[in-house]
XYZ file of C-alpha atoms in Angstrom:
406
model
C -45.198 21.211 30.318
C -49.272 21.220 29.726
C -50.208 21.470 26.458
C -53.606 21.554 25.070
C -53.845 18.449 22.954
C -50.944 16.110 22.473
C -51.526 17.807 18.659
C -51.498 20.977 19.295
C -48.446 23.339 18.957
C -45.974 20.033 19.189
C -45.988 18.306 15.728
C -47.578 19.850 12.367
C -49.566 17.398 10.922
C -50.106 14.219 13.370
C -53.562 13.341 14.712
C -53.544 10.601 17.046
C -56.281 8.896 18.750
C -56.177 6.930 22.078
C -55.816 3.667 20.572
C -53.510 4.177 17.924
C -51.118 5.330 20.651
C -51.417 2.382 22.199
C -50.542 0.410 19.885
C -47.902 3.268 18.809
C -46.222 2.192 22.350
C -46.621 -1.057 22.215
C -44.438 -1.365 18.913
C -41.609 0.215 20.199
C -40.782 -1.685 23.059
C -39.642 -5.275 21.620
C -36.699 -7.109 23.167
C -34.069 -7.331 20.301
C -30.145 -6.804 20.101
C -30.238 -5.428 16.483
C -33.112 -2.322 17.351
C -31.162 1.026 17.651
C -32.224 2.715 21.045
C -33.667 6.010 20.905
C -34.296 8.243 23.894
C -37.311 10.447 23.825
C -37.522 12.806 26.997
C -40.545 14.910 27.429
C -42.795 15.354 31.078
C -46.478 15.342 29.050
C -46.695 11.419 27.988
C -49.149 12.770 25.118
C -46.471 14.276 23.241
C -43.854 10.799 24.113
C -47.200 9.377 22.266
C -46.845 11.472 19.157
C -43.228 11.337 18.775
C -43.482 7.777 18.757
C -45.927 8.004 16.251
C -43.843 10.409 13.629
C -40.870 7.733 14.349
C -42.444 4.634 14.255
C -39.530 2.360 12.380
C -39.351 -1.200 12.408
C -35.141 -0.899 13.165
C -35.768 1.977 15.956
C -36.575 1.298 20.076
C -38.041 4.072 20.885
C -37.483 4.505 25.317
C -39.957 6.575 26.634
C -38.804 9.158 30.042
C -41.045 11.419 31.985
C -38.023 12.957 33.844
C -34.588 13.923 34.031
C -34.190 10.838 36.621
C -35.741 8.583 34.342
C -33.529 9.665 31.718
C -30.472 9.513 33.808
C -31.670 5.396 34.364
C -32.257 4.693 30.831
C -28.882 5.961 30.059
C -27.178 3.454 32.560
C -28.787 0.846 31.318
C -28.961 1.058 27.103
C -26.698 2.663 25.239
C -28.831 5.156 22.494
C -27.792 6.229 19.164
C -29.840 9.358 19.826
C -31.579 11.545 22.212
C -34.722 13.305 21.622
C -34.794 16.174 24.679
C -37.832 18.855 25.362
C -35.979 21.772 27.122
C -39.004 22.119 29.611
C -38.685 19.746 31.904
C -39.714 19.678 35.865
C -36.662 19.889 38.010
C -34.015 20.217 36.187
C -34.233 21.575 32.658
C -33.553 19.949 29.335
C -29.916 22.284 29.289
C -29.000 21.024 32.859
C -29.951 17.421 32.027
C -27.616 17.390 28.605
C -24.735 19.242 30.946
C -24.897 16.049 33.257
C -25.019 13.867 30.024
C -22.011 14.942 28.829
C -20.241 14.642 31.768
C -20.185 10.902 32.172
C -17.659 9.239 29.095
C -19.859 6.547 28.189
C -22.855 9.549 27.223
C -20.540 12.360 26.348
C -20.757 11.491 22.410
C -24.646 10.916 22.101
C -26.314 13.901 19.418
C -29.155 15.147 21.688
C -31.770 17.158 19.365
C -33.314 20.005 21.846
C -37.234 20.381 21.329
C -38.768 23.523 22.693
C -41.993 25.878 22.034
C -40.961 28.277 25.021
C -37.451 29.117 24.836
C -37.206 30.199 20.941
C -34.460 33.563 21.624
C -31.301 33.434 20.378
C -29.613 32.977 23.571
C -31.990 29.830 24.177
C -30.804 28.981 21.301
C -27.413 29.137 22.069
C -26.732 27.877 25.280
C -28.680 24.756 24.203
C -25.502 24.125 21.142
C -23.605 25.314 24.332
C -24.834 22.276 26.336
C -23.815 19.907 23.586
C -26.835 19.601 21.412
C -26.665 18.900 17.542
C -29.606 20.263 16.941
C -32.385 22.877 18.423
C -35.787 22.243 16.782
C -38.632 25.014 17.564
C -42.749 23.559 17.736
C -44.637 22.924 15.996
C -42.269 20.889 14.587
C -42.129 19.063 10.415
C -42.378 15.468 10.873
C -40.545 15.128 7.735
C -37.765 17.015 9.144
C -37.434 14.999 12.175
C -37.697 11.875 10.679
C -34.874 12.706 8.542
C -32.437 14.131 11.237
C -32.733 11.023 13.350
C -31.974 8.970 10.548
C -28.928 11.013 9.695
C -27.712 10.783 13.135
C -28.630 6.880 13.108
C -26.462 6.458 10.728
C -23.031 8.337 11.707
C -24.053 6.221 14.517
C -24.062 2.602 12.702
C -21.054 4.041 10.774
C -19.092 4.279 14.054
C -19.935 0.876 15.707
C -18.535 -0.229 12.179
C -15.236 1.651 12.288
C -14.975 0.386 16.233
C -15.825 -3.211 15.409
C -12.661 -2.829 12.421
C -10.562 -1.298 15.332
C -11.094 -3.878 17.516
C -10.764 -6.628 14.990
C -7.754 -4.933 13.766
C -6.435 -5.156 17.420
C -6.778 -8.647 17.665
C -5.063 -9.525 14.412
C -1.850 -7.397 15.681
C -1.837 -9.473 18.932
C -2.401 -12.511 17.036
C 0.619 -11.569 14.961
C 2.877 -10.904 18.053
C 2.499 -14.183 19.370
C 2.856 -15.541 15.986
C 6.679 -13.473 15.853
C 7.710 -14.796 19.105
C 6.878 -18.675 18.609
C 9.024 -17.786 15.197
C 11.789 -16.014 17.293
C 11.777 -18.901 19.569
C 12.242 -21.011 17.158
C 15.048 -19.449 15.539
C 16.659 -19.680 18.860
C 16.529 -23.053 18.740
C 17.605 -23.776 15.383
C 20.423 -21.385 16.270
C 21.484 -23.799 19.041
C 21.291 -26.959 17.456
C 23.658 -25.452 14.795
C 25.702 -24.392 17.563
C 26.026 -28.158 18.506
C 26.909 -28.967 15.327
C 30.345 -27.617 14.733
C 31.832 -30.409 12.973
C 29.513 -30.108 9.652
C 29.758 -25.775 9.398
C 28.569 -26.278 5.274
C 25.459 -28.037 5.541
C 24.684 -26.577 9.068
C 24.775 -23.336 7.469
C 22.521 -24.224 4.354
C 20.118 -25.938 7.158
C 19.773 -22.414 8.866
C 19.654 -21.043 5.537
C 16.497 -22.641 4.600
C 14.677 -22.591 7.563
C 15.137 -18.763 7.729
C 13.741 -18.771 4.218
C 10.664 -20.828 5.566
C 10.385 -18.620 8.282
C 10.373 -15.482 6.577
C 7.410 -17.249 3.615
C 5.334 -18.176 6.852
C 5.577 -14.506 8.360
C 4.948 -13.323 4.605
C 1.635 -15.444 5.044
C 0.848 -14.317 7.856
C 1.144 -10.455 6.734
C -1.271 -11.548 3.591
C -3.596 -13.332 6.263
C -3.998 -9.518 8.285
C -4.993 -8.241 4.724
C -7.291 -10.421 3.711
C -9.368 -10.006 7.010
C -8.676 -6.107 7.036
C -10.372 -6.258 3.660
C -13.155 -8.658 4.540
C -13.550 -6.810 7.978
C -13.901 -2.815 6.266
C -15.825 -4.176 3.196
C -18.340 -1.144 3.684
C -16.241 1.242 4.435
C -14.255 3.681 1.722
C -11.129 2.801 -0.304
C -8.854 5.093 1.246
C -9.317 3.314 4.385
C -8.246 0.015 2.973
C -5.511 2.343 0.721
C -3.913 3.414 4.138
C -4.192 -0.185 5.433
C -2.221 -1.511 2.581
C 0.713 1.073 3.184
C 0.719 0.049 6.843
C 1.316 -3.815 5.393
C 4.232 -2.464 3.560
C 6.035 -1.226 6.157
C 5.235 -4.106 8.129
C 7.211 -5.800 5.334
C 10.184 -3.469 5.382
C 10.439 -4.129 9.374
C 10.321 -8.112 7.982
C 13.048 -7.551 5.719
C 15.595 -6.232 8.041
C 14.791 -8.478 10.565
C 15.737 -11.845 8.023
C 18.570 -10.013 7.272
C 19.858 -9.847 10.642
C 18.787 -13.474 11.131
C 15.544 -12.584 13.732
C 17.865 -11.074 16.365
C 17.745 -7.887 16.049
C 17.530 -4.663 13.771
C 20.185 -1.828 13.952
C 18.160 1.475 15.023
C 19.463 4.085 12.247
C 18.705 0.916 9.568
C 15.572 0.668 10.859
C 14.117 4.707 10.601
C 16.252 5.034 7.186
C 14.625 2.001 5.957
C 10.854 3.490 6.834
C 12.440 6.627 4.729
C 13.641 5.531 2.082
C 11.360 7.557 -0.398
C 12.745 10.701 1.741
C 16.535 9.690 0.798
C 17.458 12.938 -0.869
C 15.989 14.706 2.351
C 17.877 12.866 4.582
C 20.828 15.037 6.014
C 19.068 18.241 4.939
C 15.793 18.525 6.111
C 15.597 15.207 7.885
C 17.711 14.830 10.958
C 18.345 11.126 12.158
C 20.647 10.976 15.030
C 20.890 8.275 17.891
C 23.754 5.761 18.991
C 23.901 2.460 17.313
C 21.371 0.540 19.580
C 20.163 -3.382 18.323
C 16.100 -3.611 18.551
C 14.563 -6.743 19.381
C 12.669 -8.237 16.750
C 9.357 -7.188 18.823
C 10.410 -3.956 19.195
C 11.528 -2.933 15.482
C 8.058 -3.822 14.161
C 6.355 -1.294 16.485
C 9.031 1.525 15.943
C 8.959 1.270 12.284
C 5.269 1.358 12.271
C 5.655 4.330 13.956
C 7.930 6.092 11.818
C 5.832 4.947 8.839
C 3.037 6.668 10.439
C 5.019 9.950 11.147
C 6.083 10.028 7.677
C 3.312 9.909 5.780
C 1.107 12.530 8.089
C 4.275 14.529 7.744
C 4.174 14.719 4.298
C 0.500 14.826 3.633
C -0.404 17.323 6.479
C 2.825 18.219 8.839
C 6.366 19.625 7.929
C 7.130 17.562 4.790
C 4.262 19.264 3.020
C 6.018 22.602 2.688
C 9.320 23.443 1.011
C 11.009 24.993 4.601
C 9.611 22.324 7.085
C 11.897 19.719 8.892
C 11.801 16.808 10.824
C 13.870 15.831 13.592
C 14.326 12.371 14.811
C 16.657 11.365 17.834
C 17.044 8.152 20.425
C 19.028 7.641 23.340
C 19.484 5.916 26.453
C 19.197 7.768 30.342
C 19.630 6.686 33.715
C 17.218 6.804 36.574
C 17.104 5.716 39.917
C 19.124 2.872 39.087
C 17.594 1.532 35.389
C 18.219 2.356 31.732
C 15.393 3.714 29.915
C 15.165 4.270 25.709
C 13.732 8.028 24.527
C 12.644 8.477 20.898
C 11.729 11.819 19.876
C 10.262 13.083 16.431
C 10.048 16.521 16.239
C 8.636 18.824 13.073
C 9.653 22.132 12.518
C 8.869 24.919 10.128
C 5.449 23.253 8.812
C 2.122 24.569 8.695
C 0.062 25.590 11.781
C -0.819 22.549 13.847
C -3.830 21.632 15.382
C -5.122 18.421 17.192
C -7.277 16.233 14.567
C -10.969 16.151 15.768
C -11.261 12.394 15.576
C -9.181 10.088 16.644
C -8.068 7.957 13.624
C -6.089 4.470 13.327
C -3.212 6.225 12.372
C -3.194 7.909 16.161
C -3.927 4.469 17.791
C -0.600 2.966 16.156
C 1.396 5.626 17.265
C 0.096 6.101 20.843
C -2.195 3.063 22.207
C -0.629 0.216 20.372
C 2.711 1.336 20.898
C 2.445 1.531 24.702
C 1.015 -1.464 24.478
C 3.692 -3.193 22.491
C 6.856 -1.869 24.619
C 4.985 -1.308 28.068
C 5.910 3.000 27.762
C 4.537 6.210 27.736
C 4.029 7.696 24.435
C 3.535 11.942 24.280
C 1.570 13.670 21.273
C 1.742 17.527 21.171
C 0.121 19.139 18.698
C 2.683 22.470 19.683
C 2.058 25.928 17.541
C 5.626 24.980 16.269
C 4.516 21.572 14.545
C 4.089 17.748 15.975
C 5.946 16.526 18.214
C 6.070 12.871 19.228
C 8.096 11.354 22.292
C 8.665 7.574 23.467
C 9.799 6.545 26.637
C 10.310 2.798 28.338
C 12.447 0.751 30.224
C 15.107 -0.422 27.369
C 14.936 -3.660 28.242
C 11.486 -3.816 26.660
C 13.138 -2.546 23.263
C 16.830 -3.795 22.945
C 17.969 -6.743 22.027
C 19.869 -8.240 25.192
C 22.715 -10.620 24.136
């Protein structure tokens, strides 16, 4: 694209001599972890110049590129919070360049902001929100306006490395607390055994077993006020319903807990288990909750992922799904199938009769426990359909992964 002046007919109100645009460059360029990459992608380096100019920001990298192959390169090498794009480009154009962008996963969620004194129809307009952009910005263009748009987008950006740091952090607390469980389970085992031995004192044996389950279950009670503490530390910036729903998560953590010191670490009874998580639905139970499923003995493991689950089900359910309307209903059902030879374990929940359902449009926590950590935790396949009908959940594994074995 030639333009008269690197002035004229791009940005209202920037003059910009040769040397200022030097320097202009030379400030965006610094080697540092904490700058936030922006790409700016235009073929006429005199309006790169001025764009770095209206942006200038100590936090921002500005990454300059000539081309749609230059472009391409940047974006394997940096990861960018945003991308600046002029639609008139040699080669490819700036629609076909954001069609390739969004084709690769690790580039698919950047906001690209389209910059264009040429194609200003409405059908420009359109198939450039068609190729993914945010935002379509005509020349000459406010620098005011700019500057503000990149720093909204800069932000839902520093906002998500946040929430994806928490996740992550979240993660590792979960697997911490697994390993944690099974030295405890392993222990119990052990304790179980020496009281085994010990068959000629059955009295104080038992009150021995008695209070090492009780300082079992006040360690694992620490533990559970450990994964709050950091949850709380971790999301410090982030809003109170997210710490709100992280709290109810803890609770049902604590029902799993419960019903797993009542049955002595080695296992938890299935239909105690979901009834447990439902307990506020009691009067539903039998009339528009459904629970149906042999009696099956869940390892200790096991039962904390499942009732997680259920918790999870639940309160969507009633905030969102089935349980929010007088006529909806929720089906839950387990059971055990052969094939080729092994058992596996199926776990359905099923809504019915609740208000049209569509898939969220971000994935939140509440979807990770239910799909990713769960597979994760019993080594299945779990299924989320978002059916016209209402939500319907489905887990499958080998049942050795989930049943107690005596």
């Amino acid at each position: 694209m030639n333009l008269p002046s690197a002035t004229s007919g791009y940005v209202e109100g920037v003059t910009l001599t040769d040397s200022d645009a030097a320097v202009r460059a030379a400030s965006t360029s610094p080697e540092s972890s904490d700058l936030i990459n922006i790409l700016i992608v235009d073929d006429e380096p005199r309006n790169l110049t001025v764009l770095e100019s209206v942006l200038d920001a100590p936090r921002y990298r500005l990454v300059r590129a000539e081309s749609a192959e230059q472009a391409l390169l940047a974006l394997l090498a940096d990861e960018f919070a945003v991308l600046i794009l002029d639609v008139r480009l040699p080669g490819l154009t700036g629609f076909e360049l954001a069609q390739m962008i969004r084709e690769r996963k690790k580039n698919a969620e950047i906001p690209i902001i389209f910059l264009t004194a040429y194609f200003n129809e409405d059908q420009h307009v359109i198939e450039g929100y068609d190729s993914g952009a945010v935002d379509y910005l005509h020349k000459p263009i406010n620098p005011a306006i700019l500057r503000s748009k990149v720093a909204v987008l800069v932000e839902l950006y520093l906002k998500q490395r946040e929430l994806e740091s928490a996740n992550r952090a979240l993660m590792a607390e979960v697997a911490e607390r697994r390993l944690a469980q099974q030295q405890l389970y392993e222990l119990n085992n052990t304790l179980e055994q020496r009281v085994l031995e010990r068959t000629e004192a059955h009295k104080r044996s038992e009150e021995q077993v008695r209070l090492l389950m009780n300082e079992v279950n006040h360690r694992s009670k620490n533990i559970l006020s450990v994964v709050m503490a950091v949850a709380q530390q971790t999301v410090a910036s982030n809003s109170s319903d997210f710490l709100l729903r992280f709290s109810s998560r803890i609770q049902a953590l604590a029902v799993n807990h419960d019903l797993l010191v009542d049955g002595q670490w080695k296992c938890v009874d299935a239909s105690d288990l979901v009834r447990g998580q439902l307990a506020h639905f009691a009067e539903l139970i039998g009339q528009r909750i459904t629970v149906e499923g042999p009696r099956l003995r869940l390892a200790p493991l096991a039962a904390q992922s499942v009732g997680m689950v259920v918790h999870e089900l639940s309160t969507n359910a009633v905030k969102h799904g089935a349980l929010s309307v007088e006529n909806g209903r929720v089906e839950i059902s387990w059971r055990l199938d052969e094939d080729d030879g092994s058992e596996n374990f199926t776990m359905s929940w099923i809504e019915k009769g609740g208000p049209p359902v569509a898939p969220p449009i971000h994935r939140g926590f509440g979807t990770t426990v239910i799909t990713k950590m769960t597979e994760m935790s019993l080594g299945g396949k779990v299924e989320l359909s978002y059916a016209s009908s209402g939500l319907i959940w489905r887990l499958t594994c080998p049942a050795k992964n989930i049943l107690e074995m005596a």
